[in-house]
Every structure is written in structure tokens, then in C-alpha cells.
């Protein structure tokens, strides 16, 4: 293992749902073969890693997060050789592969659970899950899927006991007090390490252990087990990313980022604040959140998503102040009537009322803030959604590749598709798709590709230091990213109206400034440096003795 920075530092991660990405065998269901054939596109786009939501055998009660075999591939997606082909092709393109690791629970159809319910009370087999004679234990643990469940306990006729489940009743929680469970899950990690994966996205990490009189989140025993996983991947001797999903306030998510625990964790509080900023036209809370996030864990260890396969999480009123939630619901278009458990169940584009300027602004922030930007498949096109589908399916519809049948996702007859391709007005796949947008120089897709190219040429944006700069305007957020020989200044206007303002560039006074996305010079840096940004506008400037070459030259198609 080299001593250089690990591959994930500042890496752009593309999240996709294999079932919804590309169908290689024409049965209407996306698969690994289809995904492998699309890797050229992802390389063209310029992402550095893909994160696949679960690919394991599953009855799909929860999008594959209900697993019946941790060491295999869902037959509809392919098999272990198809996975091997995916991995080697991705690596050939220089793309890393991150898989989902679901530690907390299995499917109720997993052989372990079936054996547990038929085994004697107190037996090791029964003890693989969390059982109780009364459903009042762990009563302080909130019900997470509160739209679908009213209790964390479900009565099992065969066992004659209740079993504990933090998610759906189809997802019984594993009992981590049982050393056998710990060993099995460490073996699962070893299995995928040996298959060559580059990282794990650790699902629902806070919930591994339970304890009375607690919320059963982030207990010390849970952290101890995560440290064992870290030791396991360290022992493997390659740079393997461990990225945790802890949907928690920043100070509760931070302990997972202890030096001997996970490498990265999603910053969902930041996500909520990004939406709140656009909804309210004010950058204040966003700046507070960034300052706090960097204070508790500095550097690039936060993963930065906008949307994902779940709802847009806005918390329970503790995390994001209720008035900010109100602002988001009132200010963001299409947010009403789509509340699921803890947030809004829609994709990015409809939440932004289809406005590409806001899409660029938010991604422009992700691509320049310290962390790992996470791009959700389709958001590079401004792809729409299908409200009204079951659970979180509105956000999980097929990727739009071409104007042809099913958006080029599959050759199968339409009723066989895993989920319907989007034909909603304004988002019809005949208009919003990769092929058409590739041909339009001003498209959102080409913008994403160009800005990712610019970002690659600006290492300060990848892993530079981060410093917020005060601006005189309530809609503006400004910061500097710097490494030893490069300083990049960023300013962004989160409001739907233009903003003129001054920045105090005293530390850089007298230095040259050059805007890199437009490729033009600006006045010399001063204590009262004047800038104008249009609605949702943002700019990246190089400070110092800057190179004259415009970075955003025309890209040659490959
Ligand atoms: C995570 C996943 C979500 C899933 C849940 C239970 O939150 O992102 O999709 O339903 O865990 O596994
Ligand atoms: Ca298929």
C-alpha cells in the first residue's frame, strides 16, 4: 500500500441502483451486465467511484436491504462472475467499486431467521436475532419507518415470541451480543474483500446493539464492532473505504469517524441545510453547519449527497429547526404532500422545479466543498421522478439513456419494467436522456462533465484546506480551498435573485485573480473586492500567480 492519500480523498462518488440503471438481457430489470456496458459513460462523465445499492439475493421488501444471502448476487442481477466482470472493467476505466454492507438486519426469509424461529428458546440458533416475551423492551428506540410500522417488535407465531426490527417487520435485527453473529458478518466483509471491492457503504450503522433506557443508537458496543471491521480491512492491506450511513446530527455522526473506526460518513445535516439555503435564499445556517462539521471532523471525510434512493431526510425537529423545515416545504417546489417518514420523497429536479440553475448551484457546492461529493444517478440530467409509486420508489425509476422505448433502459415490453420510465411532463425520457443531452453543448449533462474536468485540474478542491470568508450579502456563501501551491476562492449565491457584494480578500491583497469556469481575469484582490453573481450563480477563482490557460477549454469527445 502506497503512503500517498487514499483513493477516496475528495473522490466523486456516483450512486446507482443496479436494478434501475441498465438492463443487459432484456427482461426489464437492470443488471450487472447492463451496468458493465455503461461504465464508459461514467468514465466520460468523470466520476471516480460507483456505489451500488444492495446486489444480494433478496425478496425485495426494502429495495434489497432485506438480504437472504450475504455472499451471493441476486439472480436477476447476474452472478459472481458477472460481478467479477463488472469489477475488472470498472478498474480498467480507473473507477472504484463500493458495495452496500447491511450489518444491522437480514430478511425474515434468511435461513438464519427461519432456523431461529424454529429453534428452542435460549438456543444459539434462536439467539441470532433479538427476541422478547413482551414488546415493551427498548421502548426508547424510535420507530424509523413510522409510515409503515407502529412498533419495533413483531409477534412471531412459530417462535412464540416477539422479534425486534428497527426497520420493516420483514427485516429482523441481528443480535450482535452473539459472537457467532459478529464472526459471520466479519466473514461477509472478508468475502467481498476477496472479490476485490474498493469500499463498503455501511448501512444503518448506529443500530447494531440495543440497550435498555437508551435510543439504541451509537452505543459503545456498536463502535467497538465497527473498529473490528476497520481492523479487518486494514489487515487486508489495500485502501478500502469504509463509509457509514448514520442519519444523525453532526455531533452524533462524528464519533464514527474516530481515527480507528470509519473513514467516511454521510453528512445528511449538510444536505438538509443545502436545500434549506435554496428554499430560503439565505446562506446563514448553511455556513453555521459547515463551520460545525469542520470543527468536529476537519478535512474531506464527510460524504456529501444531495439526493439518494431514500427520502430527503429533514429530521424530527431537533436537528433542523422546525421553522427551517417549514421553509423547505414552503420554498421548495413540489415538496407538499410527499412527506414520507422524516422528509420529502422526491427527486432533485422536481424539488428544484426543474430549474437547471439550482441543480448547478448545489452540485457546484458539492464539487468544491471539502468531502466526497455523491452524485445520484440521473441527477446529472435533471431526471424526474414518479410520485405516487410505493414507498421510496418515486426516486428509483429507470435511468434515461436515449429517446427510444423505455428510455433505452431496457428492450423489454413496458409492463415488464422494474419501475416505469419517467414520462411526466417536463421530464419525459424522450427529452431528458443521456443521448440528447450529449448532443446539446449547453445541457446539464455536459455542464456536469465540464465542471468535473475543471475540478480534476484543481487539486485544492479535492483535498485542500477549507476556510469560510465573510460576505456582506445574506444570500452568499464564500470560502477558500488551498493547498501549498494553489488557492481557489469560491462564492455562490443561493437565492433566485442576483447579488452584488464585497469580499474581504485582505490575506491575498495585491494578488491576481482569475475565474476558472469562464476563463477570465478579475480585478486584483483587495480588502473590498466587488463581485456580482446572477440568481443561483457561483464562481471559482484561482488566486496568486495564476496560469493564463483557461481551464474550461472545449472537451474532446471520447
Ligand atoms: C438505509 C437505506 C435504506 C434502507 C434502510 C434499512 O437507511 O439507505 O434504503 O431502507 O437502511 O436497511
Ligand atoms: Ca436484466
Coordinates of C-alpha atoms and ligand atoms in Angstrom, one line a residue:
X1 CA 0.0 0.0 0.0
X2 CA 1.4 3.4 -1.0
X3 CA 1.9 6.1 1.5
X4 CA 0.0 8.7 -0.6
X5 CA -3.5 9.9 0.0
X6 CA -6.1 7.1 -0.1
X7 CA -8.1 6.9 -3.3
X8 CA -11.3 8.3 -1.7
X9 CA -9.9 11.6 -0.5
X10 CA -12.2 14.1 -2.3
X11 CA -13.4 11.4 -4.8
X12 CA -16.6 12.0 -6.7
X13 CA -18.9 9.0 -6.0
X14 CA -21.8 8.1 -8.3
X15 CA -24.6 6.3 -6.6
X16 CA -26.7 4.0 -8.7
X17 CA -29.4 1.3 -8.3
X18 CA -28.3 -1.7 -10.4
X19 CA -31.9 -2.8 -11.0
X20 CA -32.8 0.6 -12.4
X21 CA -29.6 1.5 -14.3
X22 CA -29.4 -0.6 -17.4
X23 CA -30.9 -3.9 -18.4
X24 CA -28.4 -6.1 -20.3
X25 CA -30.6 -9.1 -21.0
X26 CA -33.9 -7.6 -22.0
X27 CA -36.0 -8.9 -19.1
X28 CA -37.0 -5.4 -17.9
X29 CA -34.7 -5.5 -14.9
X30 CA -31.4 -3.7 -14.7
X31 CA -28.4 -6.0 -14.1
X32 CA -24.7 -6.2 -13.7
X33 CA -24.2 -6.9 -17.4
X34 CA -26.1 -3.8 -18.3
X35 CA -24.2 -1.7 -15.8
X36 CA -20.8 -3.0 -17.0
X37 CA -21.8 -1.8 -20.5
X38 CA -22.4 1.7 -19.2
X39 CA -19.1 2.2 -17.4
X40 CA -17.7 4.0 -20.4
X41 CA -20.4 6.6 -19.9
X42 CA -19.4 7.1 -16.2
X43 CA -15.8 7.4 -17.2
X44 CA -16.7 10.0 -19.8
X45 CA -18.7 11.9 -17.2
X46 CA -15.7 11.9 -14.9
X47 CA -16.8 10.2 -11.7
X48 CA -14.2 8.2 -9.7
X49 CA -16.2 5.6 -7.9
X50 CA -19.6 3.9 -8.1
X51 CA -21.6 2.9 -5.1
X52 CA -24.1 0.1 -5.8
X53 CA -27.2 -0.3 -3.6
X54 CA -27.5 -3.9 -2.5
X55 CA -27.0 -6.6 -5.1
X56 CA -27.6 -9.6 -3.0
X57 CA -30.4 -12.2 -3.1
X58 CA -33.5 -10.7 -1.6
X59 CA -37.3 -10.8 -1.6
X60 CA -37.1 -7.0 -2.2
X61 CA -39.4 -5.9 0.5
X62 CA -37.0 -3.0 1.1
X63 CA -35.2 -2.4 -2.2
X64 CA -32.7 -5.2 -1.5
X65 CA -31.8 -4.0 2.0
X66 CA -33.6 -7.2 3.1
X67 CA -31.0 -9.9 2.3
X68 CA -31.3 -13.7 2.3
X69 CA -27.7 -14.4 1.3
X70 CA -24.8 -12.0 2.0
X71 CA -22.3 -13.9 -0.2
X72 CA -24.1 -14.1 -3.5
X73 CA -25.7 -12.0 -6.2
X74 CA -29.4 -11.6 -6.8
X75 CA -30.1 -13.9 -9.8
X76 CA -31.9 -11.1 -11.6
X77 CA -28.8 -9.0 -11.4
X78 CA -26.3 -11.8 -12.5
X79 CA -23.9 -13.9 -10.6
X80 CA -20.5 -13.7 -9.1
X81 CA -18.7 -14.0 -12.5
X82 CA -20.8 -11.0 -13.7
X83 CA -19.7 -9.2 -10.6
X84 CA -16.1 -10.0 -11.4
X85 CA -16.5 -8.7 -15.0
X86 CA -18.1 -5.5 -13.6
X87 CA -15.2 -5.0 -11.2
X88 CA -12.4 -5.7 -13.6
X89 CA -14.0 -3.5 -16.3
X90 CA -14.5 -0.7 -13.8
X91 CA -10.9 -0.9 -12.6
X92 CA -9.8 -0.8 -16.3
X93 CA -11.5 2.5 -16.5
X94 CA -10.0 3.7 -13.2
X95 CA -13.4 3.5 -11.5
X96 CA -13.6 2.2 -7.9
X97 CA -16.5 0.0 -6.8
X98 CA -18.2 0.4 -3.4
X99 CA -20.8 -2.1 -2.3
X100 CA -23.5 -1.8 0.3
X101 CA -22.9 -3.7 3.6
X102 CA -26.1 -4.2 5.5
X103 CA -25.0 -5.2 9.0
X104 CA -28.0 -4.5 11.2
X105 CA -30.6 -6.9 9.8
X106 CA -31.4 -9.7 7.4
X107 CA -34.6 -10.6 5.5
X108 CA -37.1 -12.6 7.5
X109 CA -36.6 -15.2 4.8
X110 CA -32.9 -15.5 5.5
X111 CA -32.2 -19.2 6.6
X112 CA -30.7 -17.8 9.9
X113 CA -34.1 -16.3 10.8
X114 CA -36.1 -19.3 9.7
X115 CA -33.8 -21.5 11.8
X116 CA -34.0 -19.1 14.7
X117 CA -37.8 -19.1 14.9
X118 CA -38.0 -22.9 14.8
X119 CA -35.2 -23.4 17.3
X120 CA -35.6 -23.7 21.0
X121 CA -35.7 -20.7 23.2
X122 CA -32.3 -19.9 24.6
X123 CA -30.5 -21.9 21.9
X124 CA -27.6 -20.4 20.0
X125 CA -29.7 -20.6 16.8
X126 CA -32.6 -18.6 18.3
X127 CA -30.1 -16.2 19.7
X128 CA -29.0 -15.0 16.3
X129 CA -31.8 -12.4 16.5
X130 CA -33.3 -10.2 19.2
X131 CA -36.3 -11.9 20.9
X132 CA -38.6 -10.9 23.8
X133 CA -41.7 -12.1 25.5
X134 CA -43.0 -8.6 25.8
X135 CA -43.0 -5.8 23.3
X136 CA -42.2 -3.0 25.8
X137 CA -38.4 -3.6 25.8
X138 CA -36.2 -0.9 24.3
X139 CA -39.2 1.4 24.3
X140 CA -37.0 4.5 23.9
X141 CA -35.9 3.4 20.4
X142 CA -37.9 5.4 17.9
X143 CA -39.7 3.6 15.1
X144 CA -37.8 4.6 12.0
X145 CA -40.2 3.6 9.2
X146 CA -43.1 5.2 11.0
X147 CA -45.2 5.4 7.9
X148 CA -45.2 1.6 7.7
X149 CA -44.6 0.3 11.2
X150 CA -46.0 1.3 14.6
X151 CA -43.7 -0.8 16.8
X152 CA -40.1 -2.1 16.7
X153 CA -41.5 -5.5 17.8
X154 CA -43.3 -8.1 15.7
X155 CA -45.0 -11.2 17.1
X156 CA -43.8 -14.5 15.6
X157 CA -46.3 -17.3 15.8
X158 CA -43.7 -20.1 15.3
X159 CA -41.3 -18.8 17.9
X160 CA -44.0 -17.7 20.3
X161 CA -42.0 -14.5 20.9
X162 CA -41.6 -11.0 19.6
X163 CA -38.6 -10.2 17.5
X164 CA -37.0 -6.8 17.2
X165 CA -36.8 -4.8 14.0
X166 CA -35.7 -1.2 13.6
X167 CA -36.9 -1.1 10.0
X168 CA -39.6 -3.1 8.3
X169 CA -41.1 -6.2 10.0
X170 CA -39.5 -8.1 7.1
X171 CA -36.1 -7.1 8.5
X172 CA -35.3 -8.7 11.8
X173 CA -32.3 -7.2 13.7
X174 CA -29.3 -9.4 14.1
X175 CA -28.2 -9.9 17.7
X176 CA -24.7 -8.6 18.0
X177 CA -24.4 -9.8 21.6
X178 CA -24.0 -13.2 20.0
X179 CA -20.3 -13.7 19.0
X180 CA -21.4 -16.1 16.2
X181 CA -23.2 -13.1 14.5
X182 CA -20.1 -11.0 14.8
X183 CA -18.0 -13.7 13.2
X184 CA -20.4 -14.2 10.4
X185 CA -20.6 -10.6 9.5
X186 CA -16.8 -10.3 9.6
X187 CA -16.7 -13.2 7.2
X188 CA -19.1 -11.3 4.9
X189 CA -16.6 -8.4 4.9
X190 CA -13.7 -10.8 4.1
X191 CA -15.7 -12.4 1.3
X192 CA -16.2 -9.2 -0.6
X193 CA -12.7 -8.0 0.1
X194 CA -11.5 -11.2 -1.6
X195 CA -13.9 -10.4 -4.5
X196 CA -11.9 -7.2 -5.0
X197 CA -14.3 -4.4 -3.9
X198 CA -12.8 -1.0 -3.1
X199 CA -15.1 0.0 -0.3
X200 CA -18.2 -0.5 1.7
X201 CA -21.1 1.8 2.3
X202 CA -22.2 0.6 5.8
X203 CA -25.9 0.7 6.0
X204 CA -27.7 1.9 9.2
X205 CA -24.6 1.8 11.4
X206 CA -26.0 3.3 14.6
X207 CA -28.4 0.4 15.3
X208 CA -26.2 -2.7 15.8
X209 CA -26.6 -3.0 19.6
X210 CA -29.6 -2.4 21.9
X211 CA -29.6 -1.3 25.5
X212 CA -32.5 -0.5 27.8
X213 CA -33.1 3.2 28.6
X214 CA -31.4 4.3 25.5
X215 CA -32.4 5.2 22.0
X216 CA -30.4 2.2 20.9
X217 CA -28.2 4.3 18.6
X218 CA -24.5 4.6 18.5
X219 CA -23.8 2.6 21.7
X220 CA -20.2 2.0 22.7
X221 CA -20.5 -1.7 21.8
X222 CA -21.6 -0.7 18.2
X223 CA -18.5 1.5 17.9
X224 CA -16.3 -1.4 19.2
X225 CA -17.7 -3.7 16.5
X226 CA -17.1 -1.1 13.7
X227 CA -13.5 -0.9 14.9
X228 CA -13.2 -4.7 14.4
X229 CA -14.4 -4.2 10.8
X230 CA -11.8 -1.5 10.4
X231 CA -9.1 -3.9 11.7
X232 CA -10.3 -6.5 9.2
X233 CA -10.0 -4.2 6.2
X234 CA -6.6 -2.8 7.4
X235 CA -5.3 -6.4 7.6
X236 CA -6.3 -6.9 4.0
X237 CA -3.6 -4.4 3.1
X238 CA -5.3 -2.3 0.3
X239 CA -7.0 1.1 0.6
X240 CA -10.6 0.0 1.3
X241 CA -13.1 2.7 2.1
X242 CA -15.5 2.3 5.0
X243 CA -18.3 4.9 4.7
X244 CA -21.0 4.9 7.2
X245 CA -24.7 5.8 7.0
X246 CA -25.6 7.4 10.3
X247 CA -28.6 9.6 9.8
X248 CA -27.8 11.7 12.8
X249 CA -26.9 15.2 13.9
X250 CA -23.3 16.1 13.1
X251 CA -22.0 15.6 16.6
X252 CA -23.6 12.1 16.8
X253 CA -22.3 11.1 13.4
X254 CA -18.8 12.3 14.2
X255 CA -17.8 9.5 16.6
X256 CA -18.0 7.0 13.7
X257 CA -15.1 9.0 12.2
X258 CA -12.7 8.3 15.0
X259 CA -9.3 7.5 13.7
X260 CA -9.6 3.8 14.3
X261 CA -13.2 3.5 13.0
X262 CA -14.8 4.5 9.7
X263 CA -13.0 6.6 7.0
X264 CA -16.1 8.5 5.9
X265 CA -19.7 9.2 6.8
X266 CA -22.5 11.0 5.1
X267 CA -23.3 14.5 6.3
X268 CA -27.1 14.5 6.0
X269 CA -27.4 17.6 8.1
X270 CA -25.4 19.5 5.5
X271 CA -27.7 18.0 2.8
X272 CA -30.7 19.4 4.6
X273 CA -29.1 22.7 5.0
X274 CA -28.2 22.9 1.3
X275 CA -31.9 22.5 0.4
X276 CA -32.9 24.9 3.2
X277 CA -30.5 27.5 1.8
X278 CA -32.0 27.3 -1.7
X279 CA -35.5 27.3 -0.3
X280 CA -35.0 30.4 1.9
X281 CA -32.4 32.3 -0.2
X282 CA -30.3 32.6 2.9
X283 CA -26.8 31.1 3.4
X284 CA -26.6 31.7 7.1
X285 CA -27.5 28.2 8.5
X286 CA -25.5 26.5 5.8
X287 CA -22.4 28.4 6.9
X288 CA -23.1 27.5 10.6
X289 CA -23.5 23.9 9.6
X290 CA -20.2 23.9 7.6
X291 CA -18.3 25.5 10.4
X292 CA -19.6 23.0 12.9
X293 CA -19.0 20.0 10.6
X294 CA -15.4 21.1 10.0
X295 CA -14.9 21.7 13.7
X296 CA -15.9 18.2 14.7
X297 CA -14.2 16.5 11.8
X298 CA -11.9 18.5 9.6
X299 CA -10.8 17.5 6.2
X300 CA -12.5 15.5 3.5
X301 CA -14.1 12.7 5.5
X302 CA -17.7 13.8 5.1
X303 CA -19.6 12.3 2.1
X304 CA -21.8 14.9 0.6
X305 CA -25.0 13.7 -1.1
X306 CA -27.9 15.9 -2.4
X307 CA -30.4 13.2 -3.1
X308 CA -30.2 9.4 -2.8
X309 CA -32.5 6.4 -3.1
X310 CA -34.3 7.4 0.2
X311 CA -36.4 10.4 1.1
X312 CA -34.8 13.8 1.6
X313 CA -34.3 13.5 5.4
X314 CA -35.2 16.6 7.3
X315 CA -35.1 15.1 10.8
X316 CA -37.6 15.2 13.6
X317 CA -37.4 18.9 14.6
X318 CA -34.3 18.5 16.8
X319 CA -31.8 18.6 14.0
X320 CA -33.1 21.1 11.6
X321 CA -35.1 23.8 13.4
X322 CA -38.9 23.4 12.7
X323 CA -39.0 26.8 11.1
X324 CA -36.3 25.8 8.6
X325 CA -38.2 22.6 7.7
X326 CA -41.3 24.8 7.1
X327 CA -39.1 27.0 4.8
X328 CA -38.0 24.0 2.9
X329 CA -41.5 22.6 2.5
X330 CA -42.9 26.0 1.6
X331 CA -40.0 27.2 -0.5
X332 CA -39.1 24.1 -2.5
X333 CA -41.5 23.3 -5.2
X334 CA -43.3 20.0 -5.2
X335 CA -42.5 19.3 -1.6
X336 CA -46.0 19.3 -0.3
X337 CA -48.0 16.1 0.0
X338 CA -44.9 14.0 -0.5
X339 CA -43.8 13.6 3.1
X340 CA -42.8 10.0 3.9
X341 CA -41.2 9.2 7.4
X342 CA -38.8 12.0 8.0
X343 CA -38.7 14.0 4.8
X344 CA -39.7 14.6 1.3
X345 CA -40.0 11.7 -1.1
X346 CA -39.0 13.3 -4.4
X347 CA -36.0 13.5 -6.7
X348 CA -33.8 16.6 -7.0
X349 CA -35.1 18.0 -10.3
X350 CA -38.8 18.3 -9.2
X351 CA -37.7 19.6 -5.8
X352 CA -36.0 22.4 -7.7
X353 CA -38.9 22.9 -10.0
X354 CA -36.8 21.7 -12.9
X355 CA -34.5 24.7 -12.7
X356 CA -31.1 23.7 -14.0
X357 CA -29.5 26.8 -12.4
X358 CA -30.3 25.4 -8.9
X359 CA -29.0 22.0 -9.9
X360 CA -25.7 23.6 -11.0
X361 CA -25.5 25.7 -7.9
X362 CA -26.0 22.7 -5.5
X363 CA -23.6 20.4 -7.4
X364 CA -21.2 23.3 -7.8
X365 CA -21.1 23.5 -4.0
X366 CA -20.7 19.7 -3.6
X367 CA -17.8 19.7 -6.0
X368 CA -16.0 22.5 -4.2
X369 CA -16.7 21.8 -0.5
X370 CA -14.3 19.6 1.5
X371 CA -15.5 16.0 1.3
X372 CA -16.6 13.3 -1.1
X373 CA -19.3 14.6 -3.5
X374 CA -22.0 12.0 -4.1
X375 CA -23.9 12.3 -7.4
X376 CA -27.2 10.3 -7.6
X377 CA -27.8 8.6 -10.9
X378 CA -29.9 10.7 -13.2
X379 CA -29.3 14.0 -11.3
X380 CA -26.7 14.9 -13.9
X381 CA -29.5 15.0 -16.4
X382 CA -32.1 16.7 -14.1
X383 CA -34.1 13.4 -14.4
X384 CA -37.6 13.5 -13.0
X385 CA -39.5 11.0 -10.7
X386 CA -42.8 9.2 -10.4
X387 CA -44.7 10.4 -7.3
X388 CA -47.3 8.0 -6.1
X389 CA -45.3 4.9 -6.5
X390 CA -44.9 2.7 -3.5
X391 CA -42.6 3.7 -0.6
X392 CA -39.4 5.4 -2.0
X393 CA -39.9 4.0 -5.5
X394 CA -40.6 7.5 -6.9
X395 CA -36.9 8.2 -6.6
X396 CA -35.8 4.8 -8.1
X397 CA -37.1 4.8 -11.6
X398 CA -35.0 3.7 -14.7
X399 CA -32.1 5.7 -15.9
X400 CA -32.9 7.6 -19.2
X401 CA -30.3 6.8 -21.8
X402 CA -32.0 7.5 -25.2
X403 CA -35.3 8.8 -26.6
X404 CA -36.2 5.3 -27.6
X405 CA -38.5 2.8 -26.0
X406 CA -38.1 2.7 -22.2
X407 CA -35.5 5.5 -22.5
X408 CA -33.1 2.9 -23.7
X409 CA -33.0 1.3 -20.2
X410 CA -34.4 -2.0 -21.5
X411 CA -35.7 -3.6 -24.7
X412 CA -38.5 -5.4 -22.7
X413 CA -42.1 -4.6 -23.2
X414 CA -43.0 -1.6 -21.0
X415 CA -45.2 -3.5 -18.4
X416 CA -42.2 -5.7 -17.6
X417 CA -40.0 -2.9 -16.4
X418 CA -38.8 -2.9 -12.8
X419 CA -40.4 0.5 -12.4
X420 CA -42.0 2.8 -15.0
X421 CA -39.7 5.1 -17.0
X422 CA -40.5 8.7 -16.4
X423 CA -42.8 10.3 -18.9
X424 CA -44.1 13.1 -16.7
X425 CA -44.4 16.5 -18.4
X426 CA -41.1 18.3 -18.5
X427 CA -39.2 15.1 -17.6
X428 CA -40.2 12.8 -20.4
X429 CA -37.4 10.4 -21.2
X430 CA -37.8 11.3 -24.9
X431 CA -36.4 14.7 -23.9
X432 CA -34.4 14.2 -20.7
X433 CA -31.9 11.5 -21.6
X434 CA -28.1 11.0 -22.0
X435 CA -28.1 10.7 -25.8
X436 CA -29.9 14.0 -26.4
X437 CA -28.0 15.9 -23.7
X438 CA -24.7 14.7 -25.0
X439 CA -25.6 16.4 -28.3
X440 CA -26.6 19.7 -26.7
X441 CA -23.5 21.7 -25.7
X442 CA -25.4 23.7 -23.1
X443 CA -27.1 20.7 -21.5
X444 CA -26.9 19.9 -17.8
X445 CA -25.1 16.7 -18.6
X446 CA -22.3 18.5 -20.5
X447 CA -22.1 21.0 -17.7
X448 CA -21.5 18.3 -15.1
X449 CA -18.8 16.7 -17.3
X450 CA -17.1 20.1 -17.8
X451 CA -17.1 21.1 -14.2
X452 CA -15.8 17.7 -13.1
X453 CA -13.0 18.1 -15.6
X454 CA -12.2 21.6 -14.1
X455 CA -12.3 20.1 -10.6
X456 CA -9.8 17.4 -11.6
X457 CA -7.4 20.2 -12.6
X458 CA -7.9 22.0 -9.3
X459 CA -6.4 19.7 -6.6
X460 CA -7.1 22.3 -3.9
X461 CA -10.8 21.5 -4.4
X462 CA -10.1 17.8 -3.8
X463 CA -8.2 17.9 -0.5
X464 CA -7.3 21.5 0.2
X465 CA -7.8 23.3 3.5
X466 CA -11.1 25.0 3.9
X467 CA -11.8 28.5 5.2
X468 CA -15.1 30.3 5.2
X469 CA -14.9 34.0 4.2
X470 CA -17.5 36.5 5.5
X471 CA -19.5 38.2 2.8
X472 CA -21.7 41.2 3.1
X473 CA -24.7 39.6 1.4
X474 CA -27.2 37.2 3.2
X475 CA -27.6 35.0 0.1
X476 CA -23.9 34.5 -0.5
X477 CA -21.6 31.8 0.8
X478 CA -17.9 32.1 0.1
X479 CA -14.8 30.1 1.0
X480 CA -11.3 29.4 0.1
X481 CA -9.7 26.0 -0.6
X482 CA -6.0 25.8 -0.5
X483 CA -3.0 23.5 -0.8
X484 CA 0.6 24.6 -0.7
X485 CA 0.8 26.0 -4.3
X486 CA -2.9 26.6 -5.2
X487 CA -5.6 28.8 -3.7
X488 CA -9.1 28.6 -5.0
X489 CA -11.8 31.1 -4.0
X490 CA -15.4 30.1 -4.3
X491 CA -18.5 32.3 -4.0
X492 CA -22.1 31.1 -4.5
X493 CA -25.4 32.9 -4.5
X494 CA -28.2 30.6 -3.1
X495 CA -31.0 32.9 -4.0
X496 CA -33.2 33.2 -7.1
X497 CA -32.2 36.9 -7.5
X498 CA -28.9 38.4 -8.4
X499 CA -26.4 39.5 -5.7
X500 CA -23.7 42.2 -5.7
X501 CA -21.4 42.1 -2.7
X502 CA -17.9 42.7 -1.4
X503 CA -15.5 40.1 -0.2
X504 CA -12.6 40.9 2.1
X505 CA -9.6 39.4 0.4
X506 CA -7.1 41.1 2.7
X507 CA -4.9 38.0 3.1
X508 CA -4.5 37.8 -0.7
X509 CA -4.3 41.6 -1.2
X510 CA -2.4 42.5 -4.4
X511 CA -2.7 39.0 -5.9
X512 CA -4.1 38.3 -9.4
X513 CA -7.5 36.6 -9.6
X514 CA -8.8 34.5 -12.5
X515 CA -12.2 32.9 -12.8
X516 CA -11.6 29.4 -13.9
X517 CA -15.0 28.2 -15.1
X518 CA -15.3 31.2 -17.5
X519 CA -11.6 31.6 -18.0
X520 CA -11.4 35.4 -17.5
X521 CA -9.4 37.7 -15.3
X522 CA -10.9 39.7 -12.4
X523 CA -9.5 42.8 -10.6
X524 CA -6.5 42.4 -8.3
X525 CA -7.5 41.0 -4.8
X526 CA -8.2 43.7 -2.2
X527 CA -9.9 44.2 1.1
X528 CA -13.1 45.4 -0.7
X529 CA -13.3 43.1 -3.7
X530 CA -16.5 43.6 -5.6
X531 CA -18.4 40.6 -7.2
X532 CA -21.8 40.2 -8.9
X533 CA -23.4 36.8 -9.1
X534 CA -26.6 36.2 -11.0
X535 CA -29.5 34.1 -9.5
X536 CA -28.1 30.8 -8.3
X537 CA -24.7 31.9 -9.7
X538 CA -21.4 30.8 -8.5
X539 CA -17.7 31.2 -9.5
X540 CA -14.4 29.6 -8.8
X541 CA -11.3 31.9 -8.9
X542 CA -7.6 31.0 -8.8
X543 CA -5.7 33.4 -6.6
X544 CA -2.0 34.2 -6.9
X545 CA 0.4 34.0 -9.8
X546 CA -2.2 32.1 -11.9
X547 CA -1.7 30.3 -15.1
X548 CA -3.2 32.1 -18.2
X549 CA -4.6 28.9 -19.7
X550 CA -8.3 28.8 -19.4
X551 CA -9.2 25.5 -17.7
X552 CA -12.6 25.1 -19.1
X553 CA -11.5 24.5 -22.7
X554 CA -13.7 22.6 -25.1
X555 CA -13.7 19.0 -24.2
X556 CA -12.9 16.4 -26.9
X557 CA -15.5 13.6 -27.0
X558 CA -14.1 10.2 -26.2
Ligands
LIG1 C1 -30.8 2.6 5.0 C2 -31.0 2.6 3.5 C3 -32.5 2.4 3.3 C4 -33.0 1.2 3.9 C5 -32.6 1.1 5.4 C6 -32.8 -0.2 6.0 O1 -31.3 3.7 5.5 O2 -30.5 3.7 2.8 O3 -32.8 2.4 1.9 O4 -34.4 1.1 3.8 O5 -31.2 1.5 5.6 O6 -31.8 -1.1 5.5
LIG2 CA1 -32.0 -7.8 -16.9

